[in-house]
Amino acid sequence: MAYYRRFDYPAPDPAIVKELTRQQEEMQQRVVIQKPDFDLKLIAGCDSSFIGEDTILSVFVLLTYPGLEVLEKVWHHGLVELPYIPGFLAFREAPNLLKAYEKLQQKPDLIMVDGHGISHPRRLGIATHLGLHLNKPTMGVAKKVLVGKYKEPAATKGSISPLEYKGEIIANVLRTKDNVKPVFVSPGHLMDLKSATEIAMACATKYKLPEPTRLADHYAAVFKQEVK
């Protein structure tokens, strides 16, 4: 996800933080973590990138599974109304991501998000947020840890260690390539950790990032050139 932040932002309005927290707590009650009930044939990756401070560009790339052949790539850009508030990034990015999703001619069985699922202070990262809005299985593959503690997995591809937070395993720390930094895989909605980890690994080819999110990140940079 697009972690564009400035450190001279004014402190967020406490009333806004209170309302967003209330919404997250309500949404969290609807999250379902389960073995996915699908025949996985189509998988989408999504990512967002900021153009300056207030314009966001979001991308969805649709691929076959397990062949990982690109079928569609769509994007949408627009203004964001919410300032950056730590822990509430989904409210800033999700509206534009949903508009990009609407442009897909075929809908995926699963969405892999460049960001966190339940590995979030209130178990409601961007992947979970999107899953609830779309009532669709989602999973997060993040580049950096948000909350929790873990031991570094072995340096070989496929090595895993659990990410724990408040006595619960909320993600797997997965090495997708020998001797590169791991990624953080978590279920979003209508997905379980074991399945999310297996799918992330199956989508990891010769790069650190699994193909769905790697391509979404790549095309976000490409499509930004068309907007500027």
Coordinates of C-alpha atoms in Angstrom, one line a residue:
M1 CA 0.0 0.0 0.0
A2 CA 0.9 3.6 -0.4
Y3 CA 2.5 4.8 2.8
Y4 CA 2.9 8.4 1.8
R5 CA 3.3 10.4 4.9
R6 CA 4.5 13.8 6.1
F7 CA 5.7 14.5 9.5
D8 CA 4.4 18.1 9.5
Y9 CA 0.7 17.1 9.4
P10 CA -1.3 18.6 12.2
A11 CA -2.5 16.2 14.8
P12 CA -5.6 14.4 13.7
D13 CA -9.0 15.6 15.0
P14 CA -9.8 13.5 18.0
A15 CA -13.5 13.3 16.9
I16 CA -12.5 11.8 13.6
V17 CA -10.2 9.3 15.2
K18 CA -13.0 8.3 17.6
E19 CA -15.4 7.8 14.8
L20 CA -13.0 5.8 12.6
T21 CA -12.1 3.6 15.6
R22 CA -15.8 3.0 16.2
Q23 CA -16.2 2.0 12.5
Q24 CA -13.3 -0.4 12.7
E25 CA -14.5 -2.0 15.8
E26 CA -17.9 -2.6 14.2
M27 CA -16.4 -3.9 11.0
Q28 CA -14.1 -6.2 13.0
Q29 CA -17.1 -8.0 14.3
R30 CA -18.0 -9.1 10.8
V31 CA -14.6 -10.5 9.8
V32 CA -14.6 -14.2 9.0
I33 CA -11.4 -16.2 9.1
Q34 CA -11.9 -19.5 7.5
K35 CA -10.6 -22.0 4.9
P36 CA -11.7 -20.4 1.6
D37 CA -14.7 -21.8 -0.1
F38 CA -13.7 -21.4 -3.8
D39 CA -12.1 -23.1 -6.8
L40 CA -9.3 -20.7 -7.3
K41 CA -9.0 -19.9 -11.0
L42 CA -8.7 -16.1 -11.0
I43 CA -6.6 -14.0 -8.6
A44 CA -6.2 -10.2 -8.5
G45 CA -3.4 -8.2 -7.0
C46 CA -4.0 -4.5 -6.0
D47 CA -1.9 -1.6 -4.9
S48 CA -2.1 2.1 -4.6
S49 CA 0.4 5.0 -5.1
F50 CA 0.1 8.7 -4.3
I51 CA 0.7 11.4 -6.8
G52 CA 1.7 14.3 -4.5
E53 CA -0.2 14.6 -1.3
D54 CA -3.8 14.3 -2.2
T55 CA -4.2 12.3 -5.4
I56 CA -4.2 8.5 -5.3
L57 CA -3.8 6.0 -8.1
S58 CA -5.0 2.5 -7.5
V59 CA -4.4 -0.6 -9.7
F60 CA -5.9 -4.0 -10.0
V61 CA -4.2 -6.7 -12.0
L62 CA -6.2 -9.9 -12.8
L63 CA -4.3 -13.2 -13.3
T64 CA -5.0 -16.8 -13.9
Y65 CA -4.2 -19.2 -11.1
P66 CA -1.9 -21.2 -10.9
G67 CA -0.6 -20.1 -14.3
L68 CA -0.3 -16.4 -13.3
E69 CA -1.1 -15.2 -16.8
V70 CA -2.2 -11.5 -16.9
L71 CA -5.8 -11.2 -18.1
E72 CA -6.6 -7.6 -17.2
K73 CA -5.1 -4.5 -15.7
V74 CA -7.2 -1.5 -14.7
W75 CA -6.7 1.7 -12.7
H76 CA -8.4 4.6 -11.2
H77 CA -7.1 7.9 -9.8
G78 CA -8.8 10.6 -7.8
L79 CA -8.5 12.9 -4.8
V80 CA -8.4 11.7 -1.2
E81 CA -10.3 13.5 1.5
L82 CA -8.9 11.9 4.6
P83 CA -5.5 13.0 5.9
Y84 CA -2.9 10.3 6.8
I85 CA -3.8 8.9 10.2
P86 CA -1.7 6.0 11.5
G87 CA -3.8 2.9 11.8
F88 CA -6.5 4.2 9.6
L89 CA -4.9 4.0 6.2
A90 CA -7.7 1.8 4.7
F91 CA -10.2 4.7 5.0
R92 CA -7.9 6.8 3.0
E93 CA -7.1 4.3 0.2
A94 CA -10.1 1.9 0.0
P95 CA -12.6 4.3 -1.8
N96 CA -10.3 4.6 -4.8
L97 CA -9.4 0.9 -4.8
L98 CA -13.1 0.0 -4.9
K99 CA -13.5 2.3 -8.0
A100 CA -10.6 0.6 -9.7
Y101 CA -12.1 -2.8 -8.8
E102 CA -15.4 -1.9 -10.5
K103 CA -13.5 -1.5 -13.8
L104 CA -12.5 -5.2 -14.0
Q105 CA -14.5 -7.1 -16.6
Q106 CA -14.0 -10.4 -14.8
K107 CA -14.1 -10.6 -11.0
P108 CA -11.4 -12.6 -9.1
D109 CA -12.0 -15.5 -6.7
L110 CA -9.4 -14.0 -4.4
I111 CA -7.8 -10.6 -4.0
M112 CA -4.1 -10.3 -2.8
V113 CA -3.5 -6.9 -1.4
D114 CA -0.2 -5.1 -1.0
G115 CA -0.7 -4.4 2.7
H116 CA -2.0 -6.0 5.9
G117 CA -5.1 -8.1 6.6
I118 CA -5.7 -8.9 10.3
S119 CA -2.1 -8.1 11.2
H120 CA -3.2 -4.7 12.4
P121 CA -3.8 -3.2 15.9
R122 CA -7.6 -3.7 15.5
R123 CA -7.4 -6.6 13.0
L124 CA -8.6 -4.4 10.2
G125 CA -5.9 -3.7 7.7
I126 CA -6.6 -2.7 4.1
A127 CA -7.0 -6.3 2.9
T128 CA -9.6 -7.0 5.6
H129 CA -11.3 -3.7 4.9
L130 CA -11.7 -4.5 1.1
G131 CA -12.8 -8.0 1.8
L132 CA -15.7 -6.7 4.0
H133 CA -16.7 -4.1 1.4
L134 CA -16.7 -6.6 -1.4
N135 CA -17.7 -9.7 0.5
K136 CA -14.8 -11.4 -1.2
P137 CA -11.9 -13.5 0.0
T138 CA -8.9 -11.3 0.6
M139 CA -5.3 -11.7 1.9
G140 CA -2.6 -9.2 2.7
V141 CA 1.1 -9.4 1.7
A142 CA 3.0 -6.6 3.3
K143 CA 6.6 -5.5 3.0
K144 CA 6.9 -4.3 6.6
V145 CA 5.5 -5.3 10.0
L146 CA 2.8 -3.2 11.5
V147 CA 2.3 -4.8 14.9
G148 CA 3.6 -7.9 16.7
K149 CA 6.8 -9.8 17.3
Y150 CA 8.5 -12.6 15.4
K151 CA 11.8 -14.4 15.0
E152 CA 13.6 -14.1 11.7
P153 CA 12.8 -17.1 9.5
A154 CA 15.6 -19.1 8.0
A155 CA 17.3 -17.6 4.9
T156 CA 16.1 -20.2 2.5
K157 CA 13.0 -19.7 0.2
G158 CA 9.8 -21.1 1.8
S159 CA 11.0 -20.6 5.4
I160 CA 8.3 -19.3 7.8
S161 CA 8.0 -17.9 11.3
P162 CA 4.8 -16.8 13.1
L163 CA 4.0 -13.1 13.8
E164 CA 2.4 -12.9 17.2
Y165 CA 0.4 -10.1 18.8
K166 CA -1.4 -10.2 22.1
G167 CA -1.0 -14.0 22.3
E168 CA -2.4 -14.6 18.8
I169 CA -0.7 -15.5 15.6
I170 CA -1.9 -12.8 13.2
A171 CA 0.5 -13.5 10.2
N172 CA 3.3 -15.6 8.8
V173 CA 6.7 -14.1 8.1
L174 CA 7.5 -15.7 4.8
R175 CA 10.8 -15.9 2.9
T176 CA 9.8 -15.9 -0.8
K177 CA 13.4 -15.9 -2.1
D178 CA 16.7 -17.0 -0.7
N179 CA 18.5 -14.4 1.3
V180 CA 16.0 -11.6 0.8
K181 CA 13.9 -9.8 3.4
P182 CA 10.7 -11.7 4.1
V183 CA 7.1 -10.6 3.5
F184 CA 4.2 -10.6 6.0
V185 CA 1.3 -12.7 5.0
S186 CA -2.1 -12.4 6.8
P187 CA -5.7 -13.4 6.0
G188 CA -8.0 -10.5 5.2
H189 CA -11.6 -11.9 5.1
L190 CA -13.1 -15.2 4.2
M191 CA -9.5 -16.6 4.2
D192 CA -7.3 -18.5 6.7
L193 CA -3.6 -18.0 7.4
K194 CA -2.6 -21.5 6.1
S195 CA -4.3 -21.0 2.8
A196 CA -3.0 -17.4 2.4
T197 CA 0.6 -18.5 3.1
E198 CA 0.4 -21.4 0.6
I199 CA -1.1 -19.1 -2.1
A200 CA 1.5 -16.4 -1.5
M201 CA 4.3 -19.0 -1.8
A202 CA 2.7 -20.5 -5.0
C203 CA 2.7 -16.9 -6.5
A204 CA 6.3 -16.2 -5.6
T205 CA 8.3 -16.8 -8.8
K206 CA 11.8 -15.3 -9.0
Y207 CA 11.0 -12.1 -7.2
K208 CA 10.5 -11.1 -3.5
L209 CA 6.9 -10.1 -4.0
P210 CA 4.3 -12.6 -5.2
E211 CA 3.3 -11.9 -8.8
P212 CA -0.2 -10.4 -8.1
T213 CA 1.1 -7.6 -5.9
R214 CA 4.4 -7.3 -7.7
L215 CA 2.6 -6.6 -10.9
A216 CA 0.1 -4.2 -9.3
D217 CA 3.0 -2.3 -7.8
H218 CA 4.7 -2.2 -11.2
Y219 CA 1.7 -1.0 -13.1
A220 CA 1.0 1.7 -10.5
A221 CA 4.3 3.2 -11.4
V222 CA 3.6 2.8 -15.2
F223 CA 0.1 4.3 -15.0
K224 CA 1.3 7.3 -12.9
Q225 CA 3.2 8.5 -15.9
E226 CA 0.0 8.8 -17.8
V227 CA -1.5 11.0 -15.1
K228 CA 1.4 13.3 -14.5

